Amino acid sequence: MSGTLVLVRHGQSDWNLKNLFTGWKNPDLTEQGLAEAIAGGVALRDYGIRFDIAFTSVLVRAERTCQIILDGIGQPDLETIHDQALNERDYGDLAGLNKDDAREKWGEDQVHIWRRSYDVPPPGGESLKDTGARVWPYYMSEILPRVLRGENVLVAAHGNSLRSLVMVLDRLSEKEITGLNLATGVPMVYKLKADSTAQSKEVLGDMSKAH
């Protein structure tokens, strides 16, 4: 019997609040972000799951979200693997810019294409397709085998690195994934079949927060 895969997007970061492109930059969580991470931990505690291992990126907003969740479920010392393969999409030249300023500089349509297309990267950065090209092999080699062995695995990462996984797990098209937003701090619980496809998906929280 395969185990359970739980995906959680980090809580709101300081740059989310300031409407800045973040990417591989490293701002911390806001007070709201901390509260969202705590709420995610409460939801998983109430769900009753115990994890065998956790994975997160090397960016502090995901690392802190991961640790807060583990603290909340009473597993503060759980083995946690940090890897940049799970980092947020690299926004290249847009990183650190206010989204409104970027629209003023390049135009609304161009910025929308960079943010929402599947395979058009911003200058010097990654598209969602590029992000998936580093997330998928890591998932296949490091995370999926553990779940298929029956382990319960937590992955605390980012909007775009997780969207690339959700695209595969939910069998979404390139067009469908561009319209998907993941709520911050809301756990998505997947049960997998032996062939690695999703048997079921349960969202533990308020998806209306997605932005």
XYZ file of C-alpha atoms in Angstrom:
211
model
C 0.000 0.000 0.000
C 1.490 3.329 -1.000
C 1.816 6.112 1.531
C 0.556 9.678 1.532
C 2.006 12.760 -0.161
C 1.208 16.144 1.370
C 2.020 19.355 -0.519
C 1.912 22.747 1.212
C 2.696 26.147 -0.261
C 4.566 28.387 2.179
C 2.713 31.085 4.097
C 2.622 34.679 2.890
C 6.089 36.209 2.601
C 7.126 39.805 3.113
C 7.504 40.245 -0.638
C 4.093 38.675 -1.344
C 2.694 41.402 0.893
C 4.667 44.114 -0.925
C 3.548 42.808 -4.356
C 7.124 42.057 -5.462
C 8.345 39.308 -7.772
C 10.240 36.987 -5.430
C 11.595 33.897 -7.169
C 14.916 32.813 -5.643
C 15.164 35.918 -3.448
C 14.859 35.073 0.227
C 12.356 37.166 2.223
C 10.882 35.751 5.430
C 7.266 35.091 6.361
C 4.957 37.897 7.457
C 2.844 37.647 10.608
C 0.016 36.455 8.366
C 2.372 33.921 6.776
C 3.313 32.573 10.193
C -0.386 32.264 11.064
C -1.049 30.429 7.780
C 1.768 27.968 8.473
C 0.432 27.379 11.981
C -3.061 26.809 10.548
C -1.622 24.276 8.109
C -0.042 22.426 11.013
C -3.325 22.436 12.918
C -5.164 21.066 9.874
C -2.654 18.209 9.532
C -2.694 17.499 13.267
C -6.479 17.260 13.167
C -6.238 15.049 10.083
C -4.153 12.690 12.194
C -1.176 12.090 9.923
C 2.378 11.283 11.072
C 5.203 11.850 8.622
C 8.247 9.700 7.904
C 10.227 12.487 6.217
C 9.859 16.077 5.012
C 11.224 17.911 1.985
C 11.549 21.648 1.481
C 13.450 24.151 -0.637
C 16.506 26.114 0.498
C 14.476 29.343 0.793
C 13.587 30.514 4.280
C 9.868 31.073 3.680
C 9.393 27.400 2.785
C 11.856 26.142 5.409
C 10.072 28.020 8.194
C 6.652 26.883 6.981
C 7.885 23.295 7.029
C 9.293 23.593 10.554
C 6.190 25.340 11.907
C 4.006 22.552 10.525
C 6.255 19.869 12.031
C 6.185 21.682 15.377
C 2.395 21.845 15.152
C 1.956 18.117 14.626
C 4.433 17.205 17.352
C 7.277 16.071 15.062
C 9.742 18.980 15.458
C 12.843 16.814 14.938
C 11.663 14.928 11.850
C 14.352 14.385 9.220
C 13.985 17.208 6.690
C 15.765 17.353 3.339
C 16.427 20.828 1.901
C 17.053 21.009 -1.853
C 17.069 23.864 -4.353
C 15.309 21.612 -6.857
C 12.154 22.564 -4.933
C 12.887 26.303 -5.023
C 10.381 28.743 -6.427
C 10.494 29.562 -10.118
C 13.395 31.915 -10.892
C 11.925 35.224 -12.023
C 15.255 36.436 -13.404
C 15.278 40.171 -14.159
C 11.828 40.595 -12.590
C 12.966 39.436 -9.121
C 12.649 42.244 -6.596
C 10.490 44.417 -8.863
C 7.043 45.622 -7.914
C 4.512 43.925 -10.183
C 2.806 47.232 -10.984
C 6.170 48.815 -11.895
C 6.926 45.844 -14.152
C 3.596 46.338 -15.940
C 4.442 50.000 -16.431
C 7.852 49.122 -17.894
C 6.942 46.172 -20.146
C 3.179 46.462 -20.501
C 0.298 44.582 -18.919
C 0.089 41.940 -21.646
C 3.793 41.067 -21.612
C 3.969 40.763 -17.820
C 0.825 38.613 -17.849
C 2.475 36.291 -20.391
C 5.594 35.999 -18.223
C 3.533 35.312 -15.110
C 0.869 33.037 -16.539
C 2.102 31.330 -19.693
C 3.380 27.772 -19.454
C 6.553 28.053 -21.491
C 7.521 31.742 -21.907
C 10.200 32.711 -19.347
C 10.813 36.257 -18.100
C 14.219 37.742 -19.070
C 16.945 35.738 -17.363
C 14.446 33.511 -15.573
C 12.388 30.308 -15.771
C 9.009 29.492 -17.238
C 6.703 27.093 -15.412
C 7.861 24.448 -17.892
C 11.500 25.168 -16.936
C 10.606 24.916 -13.257
C 8.968 21.548 -13.845
C 12.059 20.365 -15.695
C 14.026 20.501 -12.422
C 11.188 19.636 -10.006
C 9.935 16.490 -11.799
C 13.237 14.551 -11.881
C 13.837 15.329 -8.212
C 10.317 14.219 -7.338
C 10.690 11.016 -9.370
C 14.051 10.071 -7.857
C 13.810 11.293 -4.243
C 10.178 11.751 -3.186
C 7.948 9.398 -5.163
C 9.841 6.177 -4.289
C 9.348 6.884 -0.587
C 5.602 7.378 -1.029
C 5.321 4.191 -3.080
C 7.161 2.330 -0.305
C 4.382 3.340 2.066
C 5.936 6.409 3.711
C 4.027 9.588 4.549
C 5.904 12.505 2.991
C 5.530 16.264 3.555
C 6.680 18.692 0.849
C 6.663 22.374 1.846
C 7.604 24.484 -1.144
C 6.375 27.268 -3.431
C 3.505 28.245 -5.693
C 5.214 27.353 -8.958
C 7.358 24.401 -7.891
C 4.209 22.839 -6.430
C 2.048 23.795 -9.426
C 4.394 21.765 -11.609
C 3.747 18.729 -9.375
C 0.011 19.342 -9.175
C -0.070 19.542 -12.964
C 1.163 15.941 -13.158
C -0.781 14.579 -10.187
C -4.081 16.187 -11.250
C -3.430 15.505 -14.952
C -3.925 19.133 -15.931
C -3.226 20.468 -19.404
C -0.796 23.312 -20.078
C -3.779 25.634 -20.397
C -5.433 24.402 -17.198
C -2.290 24.779 -15.074
C -1.825 28.416 -16.084
C -5.136 29.237 -14.387
C -4.424 27.355 -11.162
C -3.510 29.222 -7.969
C -2.473 27.466 -4.767
C -3.539 28.883 -1.421
C -0.793 29.659 1.082
C -0.493 27.317 4.061
C -3.243 24.948 2.865
C -2.220 21.248 2.806
C -3.148 19.105 -0.201
C -3.245 15.408 0.729
C -2.669 12.887 -2.060
C -3.071 9.135 -1.859
C -1.174 7.508 -4.715
C -1.791 4.298 -6.612
C 0.979 1.769 -7.179
C 1.473 3.192 -10.690
C 2.235 6.628 -9.102
C -0.983 8.294 -10.287
C -3.286 9.982 -7.785
C -5.980 7.822 -6.228
C -7.481 10.685 -4.220
C -6.871 14.309 -3.274
C -8.104 16.132 -0.196
C -7.597 19.827 0.496
C -7.418 20.623 4.227
C -8.456 24.241 4.434
C -9.801 27.302 2.714
C -8.920 27.387 -0.989
C -10.661 30.764 -1.330
C -7.368 32.287 -0.134
C -5.673 31.302 -3.404
C -4.121 34.253 -5.206
